[in-house]
Short mmCIF file of C-alpha atoms and ligand atoms in Angstrom, two decimals:
data_model
loop_
_atom_site.label_atom_id
_atom_site.label_comp_id
_atom_site.label_asym_id
_atom_site.label_seq_id
_atom_site.Cartn_x
_atom_site.Cartn_y
_atom_site.Cartn_z
CA MET A 1 57.85 -92.00 49.13
CA ALA A 2 58.36 -95.83 48.66
CA PRO A 3 58.67 -96.65 44.89
CA LYS A 4 55.78 -98.70 43.45
CA ILE A 5 56.78 -101.99 41.94
CA LEU A 6 54.66 -104.17 39.72
CA VAL A 7 55.33 -107.92 39.77
CA ILE A 8 54.29 -109.96 36.78
CA PRO A 9 54.56 -113.81 36.50
CA GLY A 10 54.91 -114.75 32.86
CA SER A 11 53.04 -118.03 33.27
CA LEU A 12 49.37 -118.99 33.84
CA ARG A 13 50.14 -122.53 34.86
CA THR A 14 48.80 -123.97 38.00
CA GLY A 15 51.84 -124.60 40.17
CA SER A 16 54.03 -122.36 37.98
CA HIS A 17 57.61 -122.07 39.13
CA ASN A 18 57.70 -118.59 37.90
CA ALA A 19 54.47 -117.67 39.82
CA ARG A 20 56.45 -118.93 42.86
CA LEU A 21 59.38 -116.83 41.99
CA ALA A 22 57.12 -113.86 41.58
CA ALA A 23 55.52 -114.49 44.88
CA LEU A 24 58.87 -114.67 46.66
CA ALA A 25 59.96 -111.41 44.91
CA VAL A 26 56.80 -109.76 46.29
CA LYS A 27 57.85 -110.93 49.79
CA GLU A 28 61.42 -109.58 49.37
CA LEU A 29 60.17 -106.42 47.96
CA ALA A 30 57.78 -105.91 50.90
CA LEU A 31 60.74 -106.49 53.22
CA VAL A 32 62.62 -103.54 51.76
CA GLU A 33 59.45 -101.44 51.96
CA ALA A 34 58.44 -101.14 48.47
CA GLU A 35 54.83 -100.72 47.55
CA VAL A 36 54.09 -103.89 45.65
CA THR A 37 51.32 -104.93 43.34
CA ARG A 38 51.28 -108.49 41.80
CA ILE A 39 49.08 -109.21 38.88
CA SER A 40 48.23 -112.28 36.77
CA LEU A 41 48.11 -112.10 33.04
CA ALA A 42 45.03 -114.39 33.29
CA ASP A 43 43.14 -111.29 34.37
CA TYR A 44 44.13 -109.49 31.03
CA PRO A 45 43.43 -111.96 28.27
CA LEU A 46 44.67 -110.75 24.86
CA PRO A 47 44.21 -112.28 21.36
CA LEU A 48 47.35 -112.94 19.41
CA TYR A 49 48.74 -109.76 17.89
CA ASP A 50 47.18 -109.22 14.44
CA ALA A 51 47.66 -106.01 12.62
CA ASP A 52 44.34 -106.43 10.73
CA LEU A 53 42.51 -106.88 14.10
CA GLU A 54 44.27 -103.71 15.40
CA ALA A 55 43.17 -101.72 12.26
CA ARG A 56 39.70 -102.95 12.59
CA SER A 57 39.03 -102.67 16.34
CA GLY A 58 42.01 -100.74 17.77
CA VAL A 59 44.25 -102.00 20.67
CA PRO A 60 42.24 -104.33 23.03
CA HIS A 61 41.06 -102.69 26.18
CA ASN A 62 43.09 -105.14 28.35
CA ALA A 63 46.34 -103.98 26.75
CA VAL A 64 45.29 -100.30 27.54
CA LEU A 65 44.64 -101.42 31.15
CA LEU A 66 47.88 -103.23 31.36
CA LYS A 67 49.91 -100.33 29.99
CA ARG A 68 48.19 -98.05 32.58
CA MET A 69 49.01 -100.48 35.27
CA LEU A 70 52.67 -100.39 34.36
CA ALA A 71 52.58 -96.62 34.03
CA ALA A 72 51.36 -96.46 37.62
CA HIS A 73 54.54 -98.14 38.85
CA GLN A 74 58.17 -96.94 38.77
CA GLY A 75 59.62 -100.41 38.67
CA VAL A 76 58.47 -103.81 37.07
CA PHE A 77 59.67 -107.34 37.97
CA ILE A 78 58.91 -109.97 35.38
CA ALA A 79 59.30 -113.73 36.20
CA THR A 80 59.51 -115.47 32.87
CA PRO A 81 59.55 -119.06 31.82
CA GLU A 82 61.67 -120.22 28.99
CA TYR A 83 60.11 -121.86 25.89
CA ASN A 84 62.32 -123.25 23.13
CA ALA A 85 65.28 -121.24 24.36
CA SER A 86 63.36 -117.96 24.25
CA VAL A 87 60.63 -115.86 25.90
CA PRO A 88 57.03 -117.49 25.88
CA SER A 89 54.51 -116.25 23.49
CA LEU A 90 52.24 -115.11 26.49
CA VAL A 91 55.00 -112.64 27.61
CA LYS A 92 56.02 -111.58 24.09
CA ASN A 93 52.37 -111.05 22.88
CA THR A 94 51.61 -108.99 25.91
CA ILE A 95 54.56 -106.75 25.45
CA ASP A 96 53.73 -106.48 21.70
CA TRP A 97 50.18 -105.28 22.45
CA ILE A 98 51.22 -102.92 25.14
CA SER A 99 53.81 -101.42 22.78
CA ARG A 100 50.93 -100.44 20.50
CA VAL A 101 49.09 -98.42 23.05
CA ARG A 102 49.26 -94.66 22.48
CA GLU A 103 47.55 -92.31 24.91
CA ARG A 104 47.27 -88.58 24.98
CA HIS A 105 49.70 -88.08 22.01
CA GLU A 106 52.46 -89.89 23.84
CA ALA A 107 55.60 -90.60 21.84
CA PRO A 108 55.84 -94.34 20.85
CA LEU A 109 57.01 -96.55 23.67
CA ALA A 110 57.15 -93.52 26.14
CA MET A 111 55.85 -95.65 28.90
CA PHE A 112 58.64 -98.21 28.60
CA LYS A 113 61.32 -95.36 28.75
CA HIS A 114 60.14 -94.00 32.04
CA ARG A 115 60.45 -96.98 34.30
CA VAL A 116 62.88 -99.57 35.30
CA PHE A 117 62.66 -103.39 34.79
CA ALA A 118 64.23 -106.31 36.48
CA LEU A 119 64.01 -109.97 35.19
CA GLY A 120 63.91 -113.36 36.73
CA ALA A 121 63.32 -116.89 35.37
CA ALA A 122 62.77 -120.37 36.67
CA SER A 123 62.93 -123.55 34.85
CA PRO A 124 63.28 -127.20 35.73
CA GLY A 125 66.12 -127.34 33.19
CA GLY A 126 69.78 -126.72 33.97
CA PHE A 127 70.04 -123.24 32.41
CA GLY A 128 67.37 -121.79 34.75
CA GLY A 129 65.67 -119.94 31.86
CA MET A 130 68.91 -117.89 31.13
CA ARG A 131 68.16 -117.79 27.41
CA SER A 132 64.72 -116.51 27.90
CA LEU A 133 66.19 -113.79 30.19
CA LEU A 134 68.50 -112.74 27.34
CA ALA A 135 65.60 -112.68 24.86
CA LEU A 136 63.35 -110.76 27.17
CA ARG A 137 66.21 -108.24 27.80
CA GLN A 138 66.50 -107.76 24.07
CA VAL A 139 62.75 -107.19 23.49
CA LEU A 140 62.60 -104.69 26.45
CA GLU A 141 65.84 -102.82 25.91
CA ILE A 142 66.47 -102.94 22.14
CA GLY A 143 62.71 -103.24 21.10
CA CYS A 144 61.01 -100.94 23.55
CA GLY A 145 63.81 -98.81 24.85
CA ALA A 146 63.38 -99.79 28.42
CA LEU A 147 65.98 -99.66 31.21
CA VAL A 148 66.58 -103.27 32.43
CA ILE A 149 69.00 -103.50 35.38
CA PRO A 150 71.85 -105.86 34.91
CA GLU A 151 71.01 -107.85 38.13
CA GLN A 152 68.77 -110.78 37.33
CA ILE A 153 68.04 -114.26 38.70
CA ALA A 154 67.91 -117.61 36.83
CA ILE A 155 66.68 -120.58 38.92
CA ALA A 156 67.77 -123.86 37.47
CA ARG A 157 66.20 -127.18 38.67
CA ALA A 158 63.17 -125.02 39.73
CA ASP A 159 61.11 -128.03 40.57
CA GLN A 160 63.49 -128.74 43.42
CA ALA A 161 64.60 -125.23 44.29
CA PHE A 162 61.89 -124.11 46.80
CA ASP A 163 61.16 -125.36 50.26
CA ASP A 164 57.72 -126.03 51.95
CA MET A 165 57.59 -122.28 52.86
CA ASP A 166 58.27 -121.34 49.18
CA ASN A 167 61.66 -119.97 49.97
CA LEU A 168 64.73 -120.75 47.90
CA LYS A 169 66.75 -123.61 49.37
CA ASN A 170 69.94 -122.38 47.91
CA GLY A 171 71.61 -119.63 49.92
CA HIS A 172 73.38 -118.16 47.01
CA LEU A 173 70.14 -117.96 44.96
CA ALA A 174 68.31 -116.48 47.86
CA ALA A 175 70.99 -113.76 48.16
CA THR A 176 70.78 -113.12 44.41
CA LEU A 177 67.07 -112.48 44.51
CA LYS A 178 67.65 -110.07 47.49
CA ALA A 179 70.24 -108.19 45.42
CA VAL A 180 68.01 -108.04 42.30
CA VAL A 181 65.15 -106.69 44.45
CA ARG A 182 67.40 -104.07 46.14
CA ALA A 183 68.85 -102.96 42.83
CA LEU A 184 65.43 -102.71 41.32
CA LEU A 185 64.20 -100.68 44.36
CA ASP A 186 67.19 -98.29 44.13
CA ALA A 187 66.83 -97.74 40.47
CA ALA A 188 63.00 -97.18 40.72
CA GLN A 189 63.65 -94.68 43.38
CA GLN A 190 65.40 -92.54 40.86
CA MET A 191 62.26 -92.63 38.66
CA ALA A 192 59.84 -91.74 41.51
C1 FMN B 1 56.82 -125.45 24.51
C2 FMN B 1 57.69 -125.46 25.63
C3 FMN B 1 59.07 -125.26 25.48
C4 FMN B 1 59.95 -125.35 26.49
N1 FMN B 1 61.32 -125.04 26.22
C5 FMN B 1 62.12 -125.01 27.29
C6 FMN B 1 63.49 -124.53 27.11
O1 FMN B 1 63.88 -124.17 26.07
N2 FMN B 1 64.20 -124.40 28.16
C7 FMN B 1 63.79 -124.73 29.44
O2 FMN B 1 64.60 -124.64 30.35
N3 FMN B 1 62.52 -125.14 29.69
C8 FMN B 1 61.74 -125.30 28.61
N4 FMN B 1 60.44 -125.67 28.80
C9 FMN B 1 60.05 -126.14 30.18
C10 FMN B 1 59.52 -125.03 30.95
O3 FMN B 1 60.60 -124.38 31.47
C11 FMN B 1 58.64 -125.61 32.11
O4 FMN B 1 57.49 -126.08 31.50
C12 FMN B 1 58.31 -124.62 33.21
O5 FMN B 1 57.85 -125.24 34.24
C13 FMN B 1 57.53 -123.45 32.70
O6 FMN B 1 57.35 -122.42 33.55
P1 FMN B 1 56.19 -122.27 34.65
O7 FMN B 1 56.53 -123.38 35.67
O8 FMN B 1 56.40 -120.95 35.37
O9 FMN B 1 54.94 -122.60 34.08
C14 FMN B 1 59.53 -125.75 27.79
C15 FMN B 1 58.08 -125.96 28.06
C16 FMN B 1 57.28 -125.83 26.93
C17 FMN B 1 55.81 -126.14 27.15
#
């Protein structure tokens, strides 16, 4: 059975480079016959994490829905922007809320430990979001106990990196994305 892969762009911006990267990852995943779902975090609005709010009202329903969405897939690809040399609050806040969801007496963070993550970043800057990739890897691996594959993609000068068909102009980067997708699929297969 083909592994199920969830693709999440970490930006809500119209014309987002990371949404473009996510769309291209979906295309590449479909080519290697993964079963792919792409979501937008705009469909799961969440308040800023606040422990008092959680104590009063519990974890927001959208965090529960997102956690279940992740749980229904063996692999997850996150395309993250870089803000101030780190992961944007949208991505971090989403992970923070999801990490608070407990269902059916699950062990803390159980969902993160039973699936595999791959990361990508796109930035108009020269580092290609590399520092955001490192920060997000730390959050997922060390904070949440997730398996994050070593293969990743950082797209520098993202405003000039895509052609009219939304493919990567640079052959090396295009090959890197294919390698990331292949490695994610292989690792997710082990989880299926
Ligand atoms: C608050 C803020 C901080 C930013 N800091 C960085 C940064 O540290 N490094 C970087 O490469 N780009 C930085 N950027 C530029 C983003 O990479 C750029 O806005 C990018 O287009 C965001 O991703 P998106 O196109 O997917 O929305 C920053 C943007 C904002 C709004």
